[in-house]
Coordinates of C-alpha atoms (C1' of nucleotides) and ligand atoms in Angstrom, one line a residue:
Chain A
M101 CA -271.8 -38.6 48.6
S102 CA -273.3 -42.1 48.9
T103 CA -276.6 -43.3 47.6
G104 CA -275.9 -46.4 49.6
T105 CA -277.4 -48.0 52.6
T106 CA -277.4 -45.9 55.8
L107 CA -277.8 -46.7 59.4
A108 CA -281.1 -44.9 59.4
N109 CA -282.4 -47.0 56.6
I110 CA -281.5 -50.1 58.3
R111 CA -283.0 -49.0 61.6
N112 CA -286.3 -48.4 59.8
L113 CA -286.1 -51.7 58.1
L114 CA -285.6 -53.5 61.4
H115 CA -288.5 -51.7 63.0
Q116 CA -290.8 -52.5 60.1
S117 CA -289.9 -56.1 60.6
G118 CA -290.5 -56.0 64.3
F119 CA -286.9 -56.0 65.5
K120 CA -285.1 -53.3 67.4
L121 CA -281.7 -51.9 66.7
T122 CA -279.9 -52.7 69.9
P123 CA -276.5 -51.2 70.7
Q124 CA -274.9 -54.6 69.7
R125 CA -276.8 -54.7 66.4
E126 CA -276.0 -51.1 65.7
A127 CA -272.3 -51.7 66.3
T128 CA -272.3 -54.6 64.0
V129 CA -274.1 -52.7 61.3
L130 CA -271.7 -49.8 61.6
V131 CA -268.7 -52.1 61.1
L132 CA -270.4 -53.5 58.0
L133 CA -271.0 -50.1 56.6
E134 CA -267.5 -48.9 57.4
N135 CA -266.1 -51.8 55.4
E136 CA -268.6 -52.2 52.6
K137 CA -265.9 -52.8 50.0
D138 CA -264.6 -55.7 52.0
H139 CA -265.8 -59.3 52.3
L140 CA -265.5 -59.9 56.0
S141 CA -266.1 -63.2 57.8
A142 CA -268.2 -63.5 61.0
E143 CA -265.0 -63.8 63.0
E144 CA -263.5 -60.7 61.4
I145 CA -266.6 -58.7 62.0
Y146 CA -266.7 -59.8 65.6
M147 CA -263.1 -58.6 66.1
L148 CA -263.9 -55.2 64.6
V149 CA -267.1 -54.9 66.6
K150 CA -265.3 -55.7 69.8
K151 CA -263.2 -52.5 69.3
K152 CA -266.4 -50.5 69.6
S153 CA -268.2 -52.7 72.1
P154 CA -265.7 -55.0 73.9
E155 CA -268.5 -56.8 75.8
I156 CA -270.3 -58.2 72.7
G157 CA -270.5 -61.9 72.2
L158 CA -269.6 -63.9 69.1
A159 CA -273.1 -65.6 69.0
T160 CA -274.7 -62.1 68.9
V161 CA -272.7 -61.2 65.8
Y162 CA -273.8 -64.5 64.2
R163 CA -277.4 -63.9 65.0
T164 CA -277.3 -60.3 63.8
L165 CA -275.7 -61.4 60.5
E166 CA -278.4 -64.0 60.1
M167 CA -281.1 -61.4 60.6
L168 CA -279.4 -59.0 58.2
T169 CA -279.2 -61.7 55.6
E170 CA -282.9 -62.5 56.1
L171 CA -283.7 -58.8 55.6
K172 CA -281.4 -58.7 52.5
V173 CA -279.3 -56.0 54.1
V174 CA -276.3 -58.2 53.5
D175 CA -275.6 -61.1 51.2
K176 CA -273.9 -64.2 52.5
V177 CA -271.3 -65.4 50.1
S178 CA -268.7 -68.2 50.0
F179 CA -265.5 -68.1 48.0
N180 CA -264.5 -71.7 48.6
D181 CA -262.2 -70.9 51.5
G182 CA -264.3 -72.8 54.0
L183 CA -266.2 -69.9 55.7
S184 CA -269.0 -67.5 54.9
R185 CA -268.4 -63.9 54.2
Y186 CA -270.8 -61.0 54.3
D187 CA -271.4 -58.3 51.7
V188 CA -273.5 -55.2 52.2
R189 CA -276.1 -55.0 49.5
K190 CA -276.0 -51.7 47.7
E191 CA -279.3 -49.8 48.4
G192 CA -280.0 -48.8 44.8
A193 CA -278.8 -51.9 43.0
K194 CA -281.6 -54.3 42.1
H195 CA -279.1 -57.1 41.3
F196 CA -276.3 -58.6 43.3
H197 CA -272.9 -57.5 42.1
H198 CA -270.3 -59.9 40.8
H199 CA -266.8 -60.8 42.0
L200 CA -263.4 -61.3 40.5
L201 CA -261.3 -63.6 42.7
C202 CA -257.6 -63.7 42.0
L203 CA -256.1 -67.1 42.2
E204 CA -252.6 -65.7 42.8
C205 CA -253.1 -63.1 45.6
G206 CA -256.6 -63.9 46.8
S207 CA -257.9 -60.4 46.2
I208 CA -261.6 -59.9 45.4
E209 CA -262.7 -57.1 43.1
E210 CA -266.3 -56.0 42.7
V211 CA -268.1 -55.7 39.4
E212 CA -271.2 -53.6 39.7
D213 CA -272.2 -53.8 36.0
D214 CA -275.4 -55.6 35.3
L215 CA -274.1 -58.4 33.1
L216 CA -276.6 -61.2 33.4
G217 CA -279.8 -59.7 32.0
D218 CA -279.7 -61.7 28.8
V219 CA -278.5 -64.8 30.5
E220 CA -281.4 -64.7 33.0
L221 CA -283.9 -64.4 30.1
I222 CA -282.4 -67.5 28.5
V223 CA -282.6 -69.4 31.8
E224 CA -286.2 -68.4 32.4
K225 CA -287.3 -69.3 28.9
K226 CA -285.4 -72.5 28.4
Y227 CA -285.5 -74.0 31.9
H228 CA -288.7 -72.4 33.1
F229 CA -286.8 -71.3 36.2
L230 CA -288.0 -68.2 38.0
V231 CA -284.8 -66.3 38.8
K232 CA -284.7 -64.4 42.1
D233 CA -281.0 -63.8 42.6
H234 CA -277.6 -64.9 41.4
R235 CA -274.0 -65.5 42.5
L236 CA -271.3 -65.0 39.9
T237 CA -267.6 -65.2 40.6
F238 CA -264.9 -65.3 38.1
H239 CA -261.7 -67.0 39.0
G240 CA -258.5 -65.8 37.4
I241 CA -255.5 -63.4 37.6
C242 CA -256.0 -59.8 38.6
S243 CA -254.2 -57.0 36.7
K244 CA -251.6 -56.5 39.4
C245 CA -250.6 -60.2 39.4
Q246 CA -250.5 -60.2 35.6
L247 CA -247.9 -57.4 35.7
K248 CA -246.0 -59.1 38.5
K249 CA -245.8 -62.2 36.4
K250 CA -244.6 -60.3 33.3
E251 CA -241.8 -58.6 35.3
Q252 CA -240.8 -61.9 36.8
A253 CA -240.5 -63.4 33.3
V254 CA -238.2 -60.6 32.3
L255 CA -236.0 -61.1 35.4
D256 CA -235.9 -64.9 34.7
K257 CA -234.7 -64.3 31.2
E258 CA -232.0 -62.0 32.3
A259 CA -230.8 -64.5 34.9
A260 CA -230.7 -67.3 32.4
A261 CA -228.6 -65.1 30.1
T262 CA -226.0 -64.4 32.7
T263 CA -225.6 -67.9 34.2
L264 CA -225.6 -69.9 30.9
P265 CA -223.1 -68.3 28.5
Chain B
M635 CA -272.8 -93.3 24.7
S636 CA -270.8 -90.8 26.8
T637 CA -268.1 -88.4 25.7
G638 CA -267.6 -87.8 29.4
T639 CA -264.8 -88.6 31.7
T640 CA -263.9 -92.3 32.2
L641 CA -262.0 -94.2 34.7
A642 CA -259.2 -94.9 32.2
N643 CA -258.8 -91.2 31.5
I644 CA -258.5 -90.5 35.1
R645 CA -256.0 -93.3 35.7
N646 CA -253.8 -91.8 33.0
L647 CA -254.1 -88.3 34.3
L648 CA -253.1 -89.5 37.8
H649 CA -250.1 -91.4 36.4
Q650 CA -249.0 -88.4 34.4
S651 CA -249.0 -86.4 37.6
G652 CA -247.1 -89.0 39.5
F653 CA -249.9 -90.5 41.5
K654 CA -251.2 -94.0 41.4
L655 CA -254.8 -95.1 41.3
T656 CA -255.0 -97.1 44.5
P657 CA -258.1 -99.2 45.1
Q658 CA -259.4 -96.6 47.5
R659 CA -259.0 -93.8 45.0
E660 CA -260.5 -96.0 42.3
A661 CA -263.6 -96.7 44.4
T662 CA -264.0 -93.0 45.1
V663 CA -263.7 -92.1 41.4
L664 CA -266.2 -94.7 40.5
V665 CA -268.8 -93.3 43.0
L666 CA -268.2 -89.9 41.5
L667 CA -268.7 -91.1 37.9
E668 CA -271.8 -93.2 38.9
N669 CA -273.4 -90.0 40.4
E670 CA -272.1 -87.4 38.0
K671 CA -275.5 -85.5 37.9
D672 CA -275.5 -85.2 41.7
H673 CA -273.7 -82.7 43.9
L674 CA -272.4 -85.0 46.7
S675 CA -270.7 -83.8 49.9
A676 CA -267.5 -85.5 51.1
E677 CA -269.6 -87.4 53.8
E678 CA -272.1 -88.6 51.2
I679 CA -269.3 -89.8 48.9
Y680 CA -267.7 -91.5 51.9
M681 CA -271.0 -93.4 52.7
L682 CA -271.3 -94.5 49.0
V683 CA -267.7 -95.6 48.8
K684 CA -268.0 -97.6 52.0
K685 CA -270.5 -99.9 50.2
K686 CA -267.8 -100.9 47.7
S687 CA -264.9 -100.8 50.1
P688 CA -266.1 -100.9 53.7
E689 CA -262.6 -100.5 55.1
I690 CA -262.0 -97.1 53.6
G691 CA -261.3 -94.1 55.9
L692 CA -263.0 -90.7 55.7
A693 CA -259.7 -88.9 55.6
T694 CA -258.7 -90.8 52.5
V695 CA -261.9 -89.7 50.8
Y696 CA -261.1 -86.1 51.7
R697 CA -257.5 -86.5 50.4
T698 CA -258.6 -88.1 47.2
L699 CA -261.2 -85.3 46.6
E700 CA -258.5 -82.7 47.2
M701 CA -256.3 -84.4 44.7
L702 CA -259.0 -84.7 42.1
T703 CA -259.9 -81.0 42.6
E704 CA -256.2 -80.1 42.1
L705 CA -256.2 -82.1 38.8
K706 CA -259.5 -80.5 37.7
V707 CA -261.2 -83.8 37.5
V708 CA -263.8 -82.4 39.9
D709 CA -264.9 -79.0 40.8
K710 CA -265.5 -78.1 44.5
V711 CA -268.6 -76.0 44.8
S712 CA -270.5 -74.5 47.7
F713 CA -274.2 -73.7 47.7
N714 CA -274.3 -71.8 51.0
D715 CA -275.4 -74.8 53.0
G716 CA -272.3 -74.9 55.0
L717 CA -270.4 -77.7 53.3
S718 CA -268.5 -78.4 50.1
R719 CA -269.9 -80.4 47.3
Y720 CA -268.1 -82.1 44.4
D721 CA -269.0 -82.0 40.8
V722 CA -267.4 -84.1 38.1
R723 CA -266.1 -81.9 35.3
K724 CA -267.3 -83.0 31.9
E725 CA -264.5 -84.1 29.7
G726 CA -265.4 -82.2 26.6
A727 CA -266.6 -79.0 28.2
K728 CA -264.1 -76.2 28.4
H729 CA -266.2 -74.2 30.7
F730 CA -267.7 -75.1 34.0
H731 CA -271.5 -75.5 33.8
H732 CA -273.9 -73.4 35.8
H733 CA -276.5 -74.2 38.4
L734 CA -280.1 -73.4 39.2
L735 CA -280.8 -73.7 42.9
C736 CA -284.4 -73.8 43.9
L737 CA -285.1 -71.8 47.1
E738 CA -288.2 -73.8 47.8
C739 CA -287.2 -77.5 47.4
G740 CA -283.4 -77.2 47.4
S741 CA -283.1 -79.0 44.1
I742 CA -280.1 -78.2 41.8
E743 CA -280.5 -78.3 38.1
E744 CA -277.5 -78.1 35.7
V745 CA -277.1 -75.7 32.8
E746 CA -274.6 -76.8 30.2
D747 CA -275.1 -73.9 27.8
D748 CA -272.1 -71.6 27.4
L749 CA -273.7 -68.4 28.6
L750 CA -270.8 -66.3 29.8
G751 CA -268.7 -65.8 26.6
D752 CA -269.7 -62.1 26.2
V753 CA -269.6 -61.4 29.9
E754 CA -266.1 -62.7 30.2
L755 CA -265.0 -60.5 27.3
I756 CA -266.4 -57.5 29.1
V757 CA -264.6 -58.4 32.3
E758 CA -261.3 -59.0 30.5
K759 CA -261.5 -55.7 28.6
K760 CA -262.9 -53.4 31.3
Y761 CA -261.2 -54.9 34.4
H762 CA -258.0 -56.3 32.8
F763 CA -258.8 -59.5 34.7
L764 CA -257.6 -62.8 33.1
V765 CA -260.5 -65.2 33.4
K766 CA -259.6 -68.8 34.1
D767 CA -262.9 -70.2 35.5
H768 CA -266.2 -69.1 36.8
R769 CA -269.0 -70.0 39.3
L770 CA -272.5 -69.1 38.4
T771 CA -275.6 -70.1 40.3
F772 CA -279.0 -68.7 39.9
H773 CA -281.3 -68.7 43.0
G774 CA -285.0 -68.9 42.3
I775 CA -288.0 -71.2 41.9
C776 CA -287.8 -74.4 39.8
S777 CA -290.6 -75.2 37.4
K778 CA -292.0 -77.9 39.7
C779 CA -292.3 -75.6 42.6
Q780 CA -293.9 -72.9 40.5
L781 CA -296.6 -75.4 39.5
K782 CA -297.1 -76.5 43.1
K783 CA -297.5 -72.9 44.1
K784 CA -300.1 -72.2 41.4
E785 CA -302.1 -75.3 42.4
Q786 CA -302.0 -74.3 46.1
A787 CA -303.2 -70.8 45.2
V788 CA -306.3 -72.4 43.5
L789 CA -307.0 -74.6 46.5
D790 CA -306.7 -71.6 48.8
K791 CA -309.2 -69.7 46.7
E792 CA -311.7 -72.6 46.8
A793 CA -311.3 -72.9 50.6
A794 CA -311.9 -69.2 51.1
A795 CA -315.0 -69.4 48.9
T796 CA -316.6 -72.2 51.1
T797 CA -315.8 -70.8 54.6
L798 CA -316.7 -67.2 53.9
P799 CA -320.1 -67.2 52.3
Chain C
dT1209 C1' -234.2 -109.1 50.6
dT1210 C1' -233.5 -104.7 52.5
dT1211 C1' -234.6 -100.0 52.4
dA1212 C1' -237.0 -96.0 51.2
dT1213 C1' -241.3 -93.9 49.8
dA1214 C1' -246.1 -93.4 49.2
dT1215 C1' -250.4 -94.3 51.0
dT1216 C1' -253.8 -95.5 54.3
dA1217 C1' -256.8 -96.1 58.6
dA1218 C1' -257.8 -94.5 62.9
dT1219 C1' -258.2 -91.0 65.6
dA1220 C1' -257.2 -86.5 67.6
dA1221 C1' -257.4 -81.7 66.8
dT1222 C1' -259.1 -77.6 64.8
dC1223 C1' -262.2 -74.3 63.0
dA1224 C1' -266.7 -72.4 61.9
dT1225 C1' -271.2 -72.4 63.3
dT1226 C1' -275.3 -73.4 66.2
dA1227 C1' -277.7 -74.6 70.5
dT1228 C1' -278.5 -73.9 75.3
dA1229 C1' -279.2 -71.8 79.6
dA1230 C1' -278.8 -68.2 82.8
dA1231 C1' -278.7 -63.2 83.1
dT1232 C1' -280.0 -58.7 81.4
dT1233 C1' -282.7 -55.4 79.2
dA1234 C1' -286.7 -53.4 77.4
dA1235 C1' -291.6 -53.2 76.8
dA1236 C1' -296.4 -54.0 78.6
dA1237 C1' -299.6 -54.6 82.2
dA1238 C1' -301.3 -53.6 86.6
Chain D
dT612 C1' -294.3 -46.9 89.9
dT613 C1' -294.0 -51.8 90.6
dT614 C1' -294.8 -56.2 88.5
dT615 C1' -294.9 -59.2 84.8
dT616 C1' -293.7 -60.7 80.3
dA617 C1' -291.1 -61.0 76.2
dA618 C1' -286.9 -60.0 73.7
dT619 C1' -282.1 -60.0 73.7
dT620 C1' -277.6 -61.0 75.1
dT621 C1' -273.5 -63.3 77.1
dA622 C1' -271.0 -67.2 78.1
dT623 C1' -270.3 -71.6 77.2
dA624 C1' -271.2 -76.2 75.5
dA625 C1' -272.2 -78.9 71.6
dT626 C1' -272.0 -80.0 66.9
dG627 C1' -270.5 -80.8 62.2
dA628 C1' -267.1 -80.3 58.6
dT629 C1' -262.4 -80.5 57.7
dT630 C1' -257.5 -81.1 58.6
dA631 C1' -253.5 -82.9 61.1
dT632 C1' -251.1 -86.6 63.2
dT633 C1' -249.3 -91.1 63.8
dA634 C1' -248.6 -95.7 63.4
dA635 C1' -249.4 -99.4 60.2
dT636 C1' -249.4 -101.1 55.5
dA637 C1' -248.4 -101.4 50.7
dT638 C1' -245.5 -100.4 46.9
dA639 C1' -241.3 -99.3 44.4
dA640 C1' -236.2 -99.0 44.3
dA641 C1' -231.8 -100.5 45.5
Ligands
MN2230 MN1 -268.8 -57.9 47.0
MN2231 MN1 -273.2 -79.4 38.6
ZN2232 ZN1 -253.9 -61.0 42.2
ZN2233 ZN1 -288.1 -76.5 43.6

DNA sequence: TTTATATTAATAATCATTATAAATTAAAAA
DNA sequence: TTTTTAATTTATAATGATTATTAATATAAA
């Protein structure tokens, strides 16, 4: 059902680049693939990998993530919360997807649409900058939190109506 | 000559929010204004502030930066180099400007153009996400480094022509 | 002036990440 | 197969950025 990145693909990519897919690396890759919608930190990945391979070391996870970032299997992203998070790059997608970060609940939604084509052209023409990649995150309020706020506003109004005559 | 943020503006803003502009805070704000094109880290700001007020403490700089971020006087940004950088928000500009990060030389160029209007509309319509702010950074090769690369390619070709007959 | 509050400096503590060194594993050579 | 070499890993120490703590100082209120 998925056109996405598979373990076999990644194994080939590593071999082509002169690396081997050790059991530790395989366990790390599997955790990433099993959670591809998430944006896990190194520590979170480490905890999940330990369930499969309890003997793995944190430094190995960091080294593996660095390698996977180098090979563009994952993208390292930062949402201004003081640590790096890792995002599996979709196999088909030429461009990196975008993010919607909710300022209320902290949720992160993914946007796969290719929205920056025109913008990149402007940047290349006007600034003579050769674009290779991008990072785009919108900060705002997710639909759930907008609803919650509306409901709260209704409750507040009712409460005001009963206390003040 | 500048429609930008001034010390007086910031003093007012602090007072409105119930803070005072202490000498330490003033020194920190001045350093930020004197380097508004840069993207200084807390440590770099601390070093510059120490020239004006050698007795200032690093924690005070951090606290001041946190306050200024809260008041939207500065934006806290991260370029995946492991630390936070601070960017003075232009007074007039409603939207946060964009960045061009060169993967060769590490330089950061600013893009003031409002490029995301249409994109934000799509996000609001399709994802029902209420956009408040954004972060957009392009990764690529700056014009200088493109030139350097071209020149190097010419030199390489010449060298190959003289060694191999 | 006395008292309360805000702010600061100095420093310790924490958290994420990287470096180091010894041990283990896998590949290559003999 | 044994020996040697290189790659990889684990455990742990070190580092670097940021945050928390605490006692001192400055400012405002009573
Ligand atoms: Mn993502
Ligand atoms: Mn900037
Ligand atoms: Zn939300
Ligand atoms: Zn460059």
